[in-house]
Coordinates of C-alpha atoms in Angstrom, one line a residue:
Chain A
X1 CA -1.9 -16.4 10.4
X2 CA 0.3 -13.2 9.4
X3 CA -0.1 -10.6 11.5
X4 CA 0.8 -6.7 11.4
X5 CA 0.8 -4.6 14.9
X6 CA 1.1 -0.7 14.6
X7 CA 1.9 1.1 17.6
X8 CA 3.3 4.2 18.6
X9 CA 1.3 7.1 16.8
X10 CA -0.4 9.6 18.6
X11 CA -0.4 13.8 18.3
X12 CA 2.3 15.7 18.3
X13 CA 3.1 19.3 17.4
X14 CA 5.3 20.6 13.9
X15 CA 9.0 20.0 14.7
X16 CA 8.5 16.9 17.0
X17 CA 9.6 13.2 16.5
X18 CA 7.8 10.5 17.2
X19 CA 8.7 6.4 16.2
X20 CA 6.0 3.8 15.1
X21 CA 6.6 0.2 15.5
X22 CA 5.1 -2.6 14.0
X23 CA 5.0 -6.0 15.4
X24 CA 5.2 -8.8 12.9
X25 CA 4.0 -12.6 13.4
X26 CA 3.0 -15.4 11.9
X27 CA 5.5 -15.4 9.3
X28 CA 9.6 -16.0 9.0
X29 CA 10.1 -12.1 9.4
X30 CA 13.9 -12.4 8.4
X31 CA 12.7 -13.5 4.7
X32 CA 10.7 -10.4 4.2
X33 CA 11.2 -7.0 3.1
X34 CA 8.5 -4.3 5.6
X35 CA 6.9 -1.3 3.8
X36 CA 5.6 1.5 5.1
X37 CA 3.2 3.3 3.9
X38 CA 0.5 6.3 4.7
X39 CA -2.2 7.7 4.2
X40 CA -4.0 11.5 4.5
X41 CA -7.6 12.0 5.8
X42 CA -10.0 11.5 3.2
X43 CA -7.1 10.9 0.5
X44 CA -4.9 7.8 -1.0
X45 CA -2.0 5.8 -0.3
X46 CA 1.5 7.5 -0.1
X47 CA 3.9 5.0 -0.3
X48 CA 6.6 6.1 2.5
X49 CA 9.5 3.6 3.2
X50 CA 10.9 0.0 2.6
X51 CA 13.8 -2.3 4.4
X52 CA 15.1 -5.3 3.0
X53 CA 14.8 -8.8 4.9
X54 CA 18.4 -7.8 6.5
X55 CA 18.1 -4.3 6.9
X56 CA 20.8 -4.2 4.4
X57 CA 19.0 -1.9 1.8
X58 CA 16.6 1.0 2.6
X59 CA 14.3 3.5 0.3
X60 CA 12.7 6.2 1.2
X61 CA 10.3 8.8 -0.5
X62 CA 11.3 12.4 -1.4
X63 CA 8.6 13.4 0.7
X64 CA 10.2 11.8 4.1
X65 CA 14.0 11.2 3.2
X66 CA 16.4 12.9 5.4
X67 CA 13.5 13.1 7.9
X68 CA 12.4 9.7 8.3
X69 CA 14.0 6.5 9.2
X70 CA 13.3 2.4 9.2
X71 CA 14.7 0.0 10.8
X72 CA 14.1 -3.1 11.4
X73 CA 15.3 -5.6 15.0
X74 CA 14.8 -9.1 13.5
X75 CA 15.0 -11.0 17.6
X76 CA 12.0 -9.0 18.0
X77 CA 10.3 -9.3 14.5
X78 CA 9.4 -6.1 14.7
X79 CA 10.1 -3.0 11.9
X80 CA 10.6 0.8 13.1
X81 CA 9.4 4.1 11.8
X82 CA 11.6 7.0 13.1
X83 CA 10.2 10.0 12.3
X84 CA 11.4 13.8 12.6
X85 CA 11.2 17.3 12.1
X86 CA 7.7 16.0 11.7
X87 CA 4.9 18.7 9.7
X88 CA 1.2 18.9 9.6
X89 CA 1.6 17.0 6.0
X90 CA 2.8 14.2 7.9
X91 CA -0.5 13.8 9.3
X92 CA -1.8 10.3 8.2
X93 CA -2.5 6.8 9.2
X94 CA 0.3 4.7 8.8
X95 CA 0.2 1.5 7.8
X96 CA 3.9 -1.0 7.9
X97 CA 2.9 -3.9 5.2
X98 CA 5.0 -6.8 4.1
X99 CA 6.8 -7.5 0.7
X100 CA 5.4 -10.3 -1.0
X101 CA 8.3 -12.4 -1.8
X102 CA 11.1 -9.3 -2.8
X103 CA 8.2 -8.3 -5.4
X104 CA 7.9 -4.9 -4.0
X105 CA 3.9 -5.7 -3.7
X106 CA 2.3 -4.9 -0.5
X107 CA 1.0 -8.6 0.0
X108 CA -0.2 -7.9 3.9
X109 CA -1.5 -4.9 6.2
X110 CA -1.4 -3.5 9.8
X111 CA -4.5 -2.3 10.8
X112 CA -2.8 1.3 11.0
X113 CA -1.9 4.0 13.1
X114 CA -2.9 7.6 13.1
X115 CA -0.2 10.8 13.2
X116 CA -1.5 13.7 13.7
X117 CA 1.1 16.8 13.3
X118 CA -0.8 19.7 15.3
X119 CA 0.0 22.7 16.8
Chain B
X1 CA 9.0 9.0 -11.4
X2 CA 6.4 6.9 -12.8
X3 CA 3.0 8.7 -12.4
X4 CA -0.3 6.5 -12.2
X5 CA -3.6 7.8 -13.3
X6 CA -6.6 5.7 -12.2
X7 CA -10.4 6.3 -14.3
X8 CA -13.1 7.1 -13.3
X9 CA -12.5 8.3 -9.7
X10 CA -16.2 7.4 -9.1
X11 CA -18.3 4.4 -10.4
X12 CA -21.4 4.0 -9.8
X13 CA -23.2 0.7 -10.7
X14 CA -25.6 -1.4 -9.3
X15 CA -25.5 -5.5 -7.7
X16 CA -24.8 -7.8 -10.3
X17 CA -23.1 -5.4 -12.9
X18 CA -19.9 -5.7 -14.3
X19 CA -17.3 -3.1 -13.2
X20 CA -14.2 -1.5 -15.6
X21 CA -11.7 0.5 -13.5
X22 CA -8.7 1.7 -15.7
X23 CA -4.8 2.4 -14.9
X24 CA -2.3 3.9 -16.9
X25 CA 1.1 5.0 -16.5
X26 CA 3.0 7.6 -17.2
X27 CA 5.4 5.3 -19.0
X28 CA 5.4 1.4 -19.5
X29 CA 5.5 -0.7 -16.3
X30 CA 5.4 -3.8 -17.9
X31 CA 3.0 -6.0 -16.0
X32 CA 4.6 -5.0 -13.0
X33 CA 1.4 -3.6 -11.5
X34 CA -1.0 -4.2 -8.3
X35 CA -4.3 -3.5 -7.4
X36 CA -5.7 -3.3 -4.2
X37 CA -8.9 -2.3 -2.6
X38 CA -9.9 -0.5 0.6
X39 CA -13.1 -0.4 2.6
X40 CA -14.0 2.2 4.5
X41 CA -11.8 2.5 8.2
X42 CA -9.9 -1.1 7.0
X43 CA -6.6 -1.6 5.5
X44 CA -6.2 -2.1 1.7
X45 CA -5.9 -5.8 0.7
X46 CA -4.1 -7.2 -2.4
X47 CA -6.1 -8.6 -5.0
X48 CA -3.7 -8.6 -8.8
X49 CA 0.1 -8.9 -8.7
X50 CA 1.9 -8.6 -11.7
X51 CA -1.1 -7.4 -13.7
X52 CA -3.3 -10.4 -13.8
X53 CA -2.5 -13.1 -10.7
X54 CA -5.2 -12.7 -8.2
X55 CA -3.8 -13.3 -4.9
X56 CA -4.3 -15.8 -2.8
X57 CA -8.2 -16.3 -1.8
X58 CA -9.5 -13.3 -4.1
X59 CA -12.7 -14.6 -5.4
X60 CA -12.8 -14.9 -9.4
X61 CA -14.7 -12.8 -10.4
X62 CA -11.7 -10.1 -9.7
X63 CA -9.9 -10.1 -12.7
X64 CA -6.6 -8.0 -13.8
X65 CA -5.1 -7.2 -17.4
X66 CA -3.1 -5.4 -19.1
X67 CA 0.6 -4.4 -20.0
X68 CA 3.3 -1.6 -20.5
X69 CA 0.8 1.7 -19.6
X70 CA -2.6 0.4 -19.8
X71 CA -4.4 -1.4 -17.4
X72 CA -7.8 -2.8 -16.7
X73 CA -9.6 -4.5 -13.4
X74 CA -12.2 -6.2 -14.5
X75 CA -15.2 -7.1 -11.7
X76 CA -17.4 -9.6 -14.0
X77 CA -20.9 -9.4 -11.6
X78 CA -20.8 -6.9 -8.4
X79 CA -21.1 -8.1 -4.8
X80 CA -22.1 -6.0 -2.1
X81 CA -19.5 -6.5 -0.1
X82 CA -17.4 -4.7 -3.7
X83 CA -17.9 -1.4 -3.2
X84 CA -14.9 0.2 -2.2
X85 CA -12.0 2.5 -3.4
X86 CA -9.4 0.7 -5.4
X87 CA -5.8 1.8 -5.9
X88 CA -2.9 0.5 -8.8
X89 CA 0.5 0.5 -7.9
X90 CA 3.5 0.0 -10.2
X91 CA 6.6 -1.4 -9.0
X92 CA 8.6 -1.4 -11.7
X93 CA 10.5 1.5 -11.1
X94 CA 11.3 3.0 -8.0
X95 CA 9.6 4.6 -5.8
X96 CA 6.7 1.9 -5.8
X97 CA 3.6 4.6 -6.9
X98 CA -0.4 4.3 -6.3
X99 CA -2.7 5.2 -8.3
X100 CA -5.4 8.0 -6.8
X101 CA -8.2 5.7 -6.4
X102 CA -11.3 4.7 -8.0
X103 CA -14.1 4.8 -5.8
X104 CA -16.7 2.3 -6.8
X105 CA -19.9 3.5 -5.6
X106 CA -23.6 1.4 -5.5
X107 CA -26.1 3.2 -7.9

């Protein structure tokens, strides 16, 4: 069965960097694009960043870009979150989710891990 | 940007109902729209893809419709195991978008 691994989140103070990972199985990862995506205390989903099955293409939000980066290391099926510069508004779970079939629909979840940007 | 605005944000109805949560976009999407739903301290999980497809193992009484800005998930009789926040997201322009959430609350 398709599974998503977070790792990597933890708290760090404004101005820090810090990189998620995600650890994919159960699937062909190199025929699938990898979102991720976040989300506040207590409010929605913030869709943050997607990589194309070859690492070829990435988007980012306005919130992140220039700040955040993905990458992806397809002998380890595993996608990266490099983020920096990082502020208290980053502060979020993050979840990486995979593309259903280059739709751009989040068709499966990590369980998520929490960023906390604190001083 | 395409903007998504999800109604009500709270629902309250009781076991057995039938539930109407509403999305609309701040210009047409097509049917290139997702919802998803969200228990408490669990990821979300997809349930409609392209307006109306329930994905795979979504129980039938979930159902999606709608096109261009306006668009409705329909739960035909409430479970308990249905309460929960649902989200819409568009993906037919970029940056994929989600809606603010409907929370869907037992009376």
């Amino acid at each position: 069965q398709v599974q998503l691994v977070e790792s990597g989140g933890g708290v760090v103070q404004p101005g820090e960097s810090l990189r998620l990972s995600c650890a994919a199985s159960g699937f062909t990862f190199t025929n699938f694009g990898m979102h991720w995506v976040r989300q506040a205390p207590g409010k929605g989903l913030e869709w943050v960043t997607f990589i194309q099955y070859n690492g070829n293409n990435k988007y980012y939000a306005d919130s992140v870009k220039g700040r955040f980066a993905i990458s992806r290391d397809n002998s380890k099926n595993t996608v990266y979150l490099q983020m920096n510069s990082l502020r208290p508004e980053d502060t979020a779970v993050y979840y990486c989710a995979r593309d259903m079939d280059s739709a751009y629909y989040l068709y499966y979840w990590g369980q998520g891990t929490l960023v906390t940007v604190s001083s | 940007e395409i903007v998504l605005t999800q109604s009500p944000a709270t629902l309250s109805l009781s076991p057995g109902e039938r539930a109407t949560l509403s999305c609309r976009a701040s210009q047409s999407v097509s049917s290139h729209l997702a919802w998803y739903q969200q228990k408490p301290g669990l990821a979300p999980r997809l349930l409609i893809y392209d307006a109306s497809n329930r994905a795979t193992g979504i129980p039938a009484r979930f159902s999606g419709s709608g096109s261009g800005t306006d668009f409705t998930l329909t739960i035909s009789s409430l479970e308990p195991e249905d309460f929960a926040v649902y989200y819409c997201q568009q993906r037919s322009n970029w940056p994929p978008a989600f809606g603010q959430g409907t929370r869907l609350e037992i009376k």
